[in-house]
PDB file of C-alpha atoms in Angstrom:
ATOM      1  CA  MET K   1       9.202 -18.160  18.674  1.00  0.00           C
ATOM      2  CA  SER K   2       7.497 -18.726  15.336  1.00  0.00           C
ATOM      3  CA  ASN K   3       7.618 -22.537  15.635  1.00  0.00           C
ATOM      4  CA  GLY K   4       8.665 -22.873  11.992  1.00  0.00           C
ATOM      5  CA  LEU K   5       5.807 -20.709  10.712  1.00  0.00           C
ATOM      6  CA  VAL K   6       6.649 -19.239   7.335  1.00  0.00           C
ATOM      7  CA  ILE K   7       4.756 -16.149   6.281  1.00  0.00           C
ATOM      8  CA  ARG K   8       4.495 -15.928   2.508  1.00  0.00           C
ATOM      9  CA  ASP K   9       5.003 -12.524   0.961  1.00  0.00           C
ATOM     10  CA  PHE K  10       2.788 -11.897  -2.056  1.00  0.00           C
ATOM     11  CA  LYS K  11       5.129  -9.088  -3.154  1.00  0.00           C
ATOM     12  CA  THR K  12       7.654 -11.723  -4.269  1.00  0.00           C
ATOM     13  CA  LEU K  13       5.204 -13.171  -6.822  1.00  0.00           C
ATOM     14  CA  LYS K  14       6.021 -12.056 -10.380  1.00  0.00           C
ATOM     15  CA  VAL K  15       2.337 -12.107 -11.278  1.00  0.00           C
ATOM     16  CA  TRP K  16       1.534  -9.741  -8.398  1.00  0.00           C
ATOM     17  CA  GLN K  17       4.390  -7.440  -9.442  1.00  0.00           C
ATOM     18  CA  LYS K  18       3.087  -7.274 -13.029  1.00  0.00           C
ATOM     19  CA  ALA K  19      -0.484  -6.684 -11.867  1.00  0.00           C
ATOM     20  CA  ASN K  20       0.651  -3.967  -9.470  1.00  0.00           C
ATOM     21  CA  ALA K  21       2.613  -2.215 -12.221  1.00  0.00           C
ATOM     22  CA  LEU K  22      -0.444  -2.333 -14.510  1.00  0.00           C
ATOM     23  CA  GLU K  23      -2.588  -0.882 -11.745  1.00  0.00           C
ATOM     24  CA  ARG K  24      -0.267   2.121 -11.592  1.00  0.00           C
ATOM     25  CA  GLU K  25      -0.336   2.473 -15.399  1.00  0.00           C
ATOM     26  CA  ILE K  26      -4.136   2.485 -15.383  1.00  0.00           C
ATOM     27  CA  GLU K  27      -4.261   5.127 -12.657  1.00  0.00           C
ATOM     28  CA  ALA K  28      -1.980   7.379 -14.722  1.00  0.00           C
ATOM     29  CA  LEU K  29      -3.945   6.689 -17.915  1.00  0.00           C
ATOM     30  CA  VAL K  30      -7.372   7.644 -16.581  1.00  0.00           C
ATOM     31  CA  LYS K  31      -6.219  11.109 -15.573  1.00  0.00           C
ATOM     32  CA  ALA K  32      -6.803  12.078 -19.212  1.00  0.00           C
ATOM     33  CA  PHE K  33     -10.361  10.666 -19.317  1.00  0.00           C
ATOM     34  CA  PRO K  34     -13.204  13.200 -19.543  1.00  0.00           C
ATOM     35  CA  SER K  35     -14.474  14.487 -16.218  1.00  0.00           C
ATOM     36  CA  HIS K  36     -17.980  13.161 -16.909  1.00  0.00           C
ATOM     37  CA  GLU K  37     -16.498   9.632 -16.715  1.00  0.00           C
ATOM     38  CA  GLN K  38     -15.093  10.178 -13.208  1.00  0.00           C
ATOM     39  CA  TYR K  39     -17.780   8.152 -11.427  1.00  0.00           C
ATOM     40  CA  ARG K  40     -18.390   5.775 -14.303  1.00  0.00           C
ATOM     41  CA  LEU K  41     -15.651   4.341 -16.483  1.00  0.00           C
ATOM     42  CA  THR K  42     -12.749   5.931 -14.587  1.00  0.00           C
ATOM     43  CA  ASP K  43     -13.930   4.561 -11.253  1.00  0.00           C
ATOM     44  CA  GLN K  44     -14.726   1.137 -12.705  1.00  0.00           C
ATOM     45  CA  ILE K  45     -11.394   0.649 -14.460  1.00  0.00           C
ATOM     46  CA  ILE K  46      -9.429   1.745 -11.399  1.00  0.00           C
ATOM     47  CA  ARG K  47     -11.425  -0.591  -9.150  1.00  0.00           C
ATOM     48  CA  SER K  48     -11.122  -3.602 -11.472  1.00  0.00           C
ATOM     49  CA  SER K  49      -7.382  -3.089 -12.044  1.00  0.00           C
ATOM     50  CA  ARG K  50      -6.773  -2.771  -8.284  1.00  0.00           C
ATOM     51  CA  SER K  51      -8.777  -5.926  -7.709  1.00  0.00           C
ATOM     52  CA  ILE K  52      -6.286  -8.028  -9.671  1.00  0.00           C
ATOM     53  CA  SER K  53      -3.284  -7.490  -7.398  1.00  0.00           C
ATOM     54  CA  ALA K  54      -5.508  -7.320  -4.311  1.00  0.00           C
ATOM     55  CA  ASN K  55      -6.974 -10.763  -5.011  1.00  0.00           C
ATOM     56  CA  ILE K  56      -3.537 -12.232  -5.684  1.00  0.00           C
ATOM     57  CA  ALA K  57      -2.313 -10.791  -2.369  1.00  0.00           C
ATOM     58  CA  GLU K  58      -5.362 -11.939  -0.431  1.00  0.00           C
ATOM     59  CA  GLY K  59      -5.195 -15.449  -1.856  1.00  0.00           C
ATOM     60  CA  ASN K  60      -1.470 -15.809  -1.311  1.00  0.00           C
ATOM     61  CA  THR K  61      -1.911 -14.882   2.336  1.00  0.00           C
ATOM     62  CA  GLN K  62      -4.516 -17.615   2.887  1.00  0.00           C
ATOM     63  CA  LEU K  63      -3.661 -20.827   4.695  1.00  0.00           C
ATOM     64  CA  PHE K  64      -5.567 -23.089   2.341  1.00  0.00           C
ATOM     65  CA  ILE K  65      -4.784 -23.726  -1.319  1.00  0.00           C
ATOM     66  CA  LYS K  66      -8.480 -23.873  -2.228  1.00  0.00           C
ATOM     67  CA  ARG K  67      -8.896 -20.312  -0.923  1.00  0.00           C
ATOM     68  CA  GLU K  68      -5.818 -19.197  -2.833  1.00  0.00           C
ATOM     69  CA  LEU K  69      -7.270 -20.760  -5.995  1.00  0.00           C
ATOM     70  CA  PHE K  70     -10.538 -18.919  -5.416  1.00  0.00           C
ATOM     71  CA  HIS K  71      -8.763 -15.569  -5.235  1.00  0.00           C
ATOM     72  CA  ALA K  72      -6.519 -16.321  -8.225  1.00  0.00           C
ATOM     73  CA  ASN K  73      -9.672 -17.057 -10.221  1.00  0.00           C
ATOM     74  CA  ALA K  74     -11.206 -13.783  -9.009  1.00  0.00           C
ATOM     75  CA  ALA K  75      -8.050 -11.991 -10.201  1.00  0.00           C
ATOM     76  CA  LEU K  76      -8.591 -13.579 -13.630  1.00  0.00           C
ATOM     77  CA  GLY K  77     -12.119 -12.207 -13.678  1.00  0.00           C
ATOM     78  CA  SER K  78     -10.858  -8.748 -12.780  1.00  0.00           C
ATOM     79  CA  CYS K  79      -8.366  -8.942 -15.650  1.00  0.00           C
ATOM     80  CA  GLY K  80     -11.220  -9.641 -18.031  1.00  0.00           C
ATOM     81  CA  GLU K  81     -13.267  -6.803 -16.584  1.00  0.00           C
ATOM     82  CA  THR K  82     -10.362  -4.359 -16.907  1.00  0.00           C
ATOM     83  CA  ARG K  83      -9.720  -5.434 -20.511  1.00  0.00           C
ATOM     84  CA  ASN K  84     -13.388  -4.744 -21.242  1.00  0.00           C
ATOM     85  CA  HIS K  85     -13.127  -1.269 -19.703  1.00  0.00           C
ATOM     86  CA  LEU K  86     -10.011  -0.587 -21.776  1.00  0.00           C
ATOM     87  CA  LEU K  87     -11.914  -1.553 -24.907  1.00  0.00           C
ATOM     88  CA  THR K  88     -14.701   0.831 -23.914  1.00  0.00           C
ATOM     89  CA  ALA K  89     -12.145   3.602 -23.408  1.00  0.00           C
ATOM     90  CA  TYR K  90     -10.690   2.920 -26.842  1.00  0.00           C
ATOM     91  CA  GLN K  91     -14.121   2.766 -28.516  1.00  0.00           C
ATOM     92  CA  ASN K  92     -14.977   6.139 -26.980  1.00  0.00           C
ATOM     93  CA  ASN K  93     -11.657   7.632 -28.152  1.00  0.00           C
ATOM     94  CA  TYR K  94     -10.371   8.207 -24.607  1.00  0.00           C
ATOM     95  CA  ILE K  95      -7.206   6.273 -25.474  1.00  0.00           C
ATOM     96  CA  SER K  96      -5.415   5.674 -28.754  1.00  0.00           C
ATOM     97  CA  GLU K  97      -5.320   2.381 -30.597  1.00  0.00           C
ATOM     98  CA  GLU K  98      -1.641   2.068 -29.713  1.00  0.00           C
ATOM     99  CA  GLN K  99      -2.319   2.619 -25.988  1.00  0.00           C
ATOM    100  CA  TYR K 100      -5.127   0.075 -26.133  1.00  0.00           C
ATOM    101  CA  LYS K 101      -3.022  -2.580 -27.877  1.00  0.00           C
ATOM    102  CA  ILE K 102      -0.040  -2.141 -25.542  1.00  0.00           C
ATOM    103  CA  LEU K 103      -2.157  -2.340 -22.391  1.00  0.00           C
ATOM    104  CA  ASP K 104      -4.261  -5.213 -23.712  1.00  0.00           C
ATOM    105  CA  GLU K 105      -1.072  -7.216 -24.380  1.00  0.00           C
ATOM    106  CA  LYS K 106       0.138  -6.515 -20.857  1.00  0.00           C
ATOM    107  CA  PHE K 107      -3.142  -7.748 -19.396  1.00  0.00           C
ATOM    108  CA  LEU K 108      -2.971 -10.860 -21.580  1.00  0.00           C
ATOM    109  CA  GLU K 109       0.492 -11.494 -20.129  1.00  0.00           C
ATOM    110  CA  VAL K 110      -0.905 -11.257 -16.579  1.00  0.00           C
ATOM    111  CA  ILE K 111      -3.735 -13.621 -17.556  1.00  0.00           C
ATOM    112  CA  LYS K 112      -1.211 -16.158 -18.861  1.00  0.00           C
ATOM    113  CA  MET K 113       0.803 -15.814 -15.668  1.00  0.00           C
ATOM    114  CA  LEU K 114      -2.355 -16.345 -13.616  1.00  0.00           C
ATOM    115  CA  TYR K 115      -3.120 -19.505 -15.618  1.00  0.00           C
ATOM    116  CA  GLY K 116       0.354 -20.782 -14.737  1.00  0.00           C
ATOM    117  CA  TYR K 117      -0.097 -19.794 -11.096  1.00  0.00           C
ATOM    118  CA  ILE K 118      -3.454 -21.572 -10.943  1.00  0.00           C
ATOM    119  CA  LYS K 119      -1.978 -24.651 -12.608  1.00  0.00           C
ATOM    120  CA  MET K 120       0.795 -24.700 -10.001  1.00  0.00           C
ATOM    121  CA  LEU K 121      -1.713 -24.306  -7.162  1.00  0.00           C
ATOM    122  CA  LYS K 122      -3.876 -27.116  -8.555  1.00  0.00           C
ATOM    123  CA  SER K 123      -0.788 -29.316  -8.745  1.00  0.00           C
ATOM    124  CA  CYS K 124      -0.037 -28.569  -5.090  1.00  0.00           C
ATOM    125  CA  LEU K 125      -3.649 -29.357  -4.210  1.00  0.00           C
ATOM    126  CA  ASP K 126      -3.532 -32.639  -6.131  1.00  0.00           C
ATOM    127  CA  ASN K 127      -0.300 -33.630  -4.416  1.00  0.00           C
ATOM    128  CA  GLU K 128      -1.562 -33.011  -0.893  1.00  0.00           C
ATOM    129  CA  SER K 129      -1.774 -36.324   0.843  1.00  0.00           C
ATOM    130  CA  VAL K 130      -4.564 -36.871   3.253  1.00  0.00           C
ATOM    131  CA  THR K 131      -3.838 -39.336   6.018  1.00  0.00           C
ATOM    132  CA  ILE K 132      -6.623 -40.607   8.191  1.00  0.00           C
ATOM    133  CA  ASP K 133      -5.763 -42.181  11.486  1.00  0.00           C
ATOM    134  CA  PRO K 134      -7.907 -45.237  12.145  1.00  0.00           C
TER     135      PRO K 134
END
C-alpha cells in the first residue's frame, strides 16, 4: 500500500558508516580525558562528532535535495569543528601525536566523502527538470 514510495535508509551510505564509526572512536577516546574537561572539551567533541552522522541521516531522510544539501554541509562543518577539538586535545597532551594524526586522517577521509556526496546531490539537483503546465 506504499504506492511506490521508497524510503531511503541513511545507514546504507558509506559516508554515514564512516562518520558513525568515528563517533564511536571519539567516545572511547575521551574516556581518558581529564575529569575537569568533562563539561568542556569532552562534551564539545562528543557533540560535534555525533552531529556529523546525525546531519547525514537527517538530510538523507528529507524529501528535497536542497534540504539534504543543507544537512550535508552542516555535517562538513561538524567535521571541521571536531578536527579543531582534536587539535586542542593534542595541544593539551590529552592524546598522543600518533592518535591525533590517525584520527585527523580519518576525518579528512569523511570530509572528502562528504564533498563527493555533495557533488552528487548537486548533480541530481541540476538534472531535475521543472515542467510548467501552461
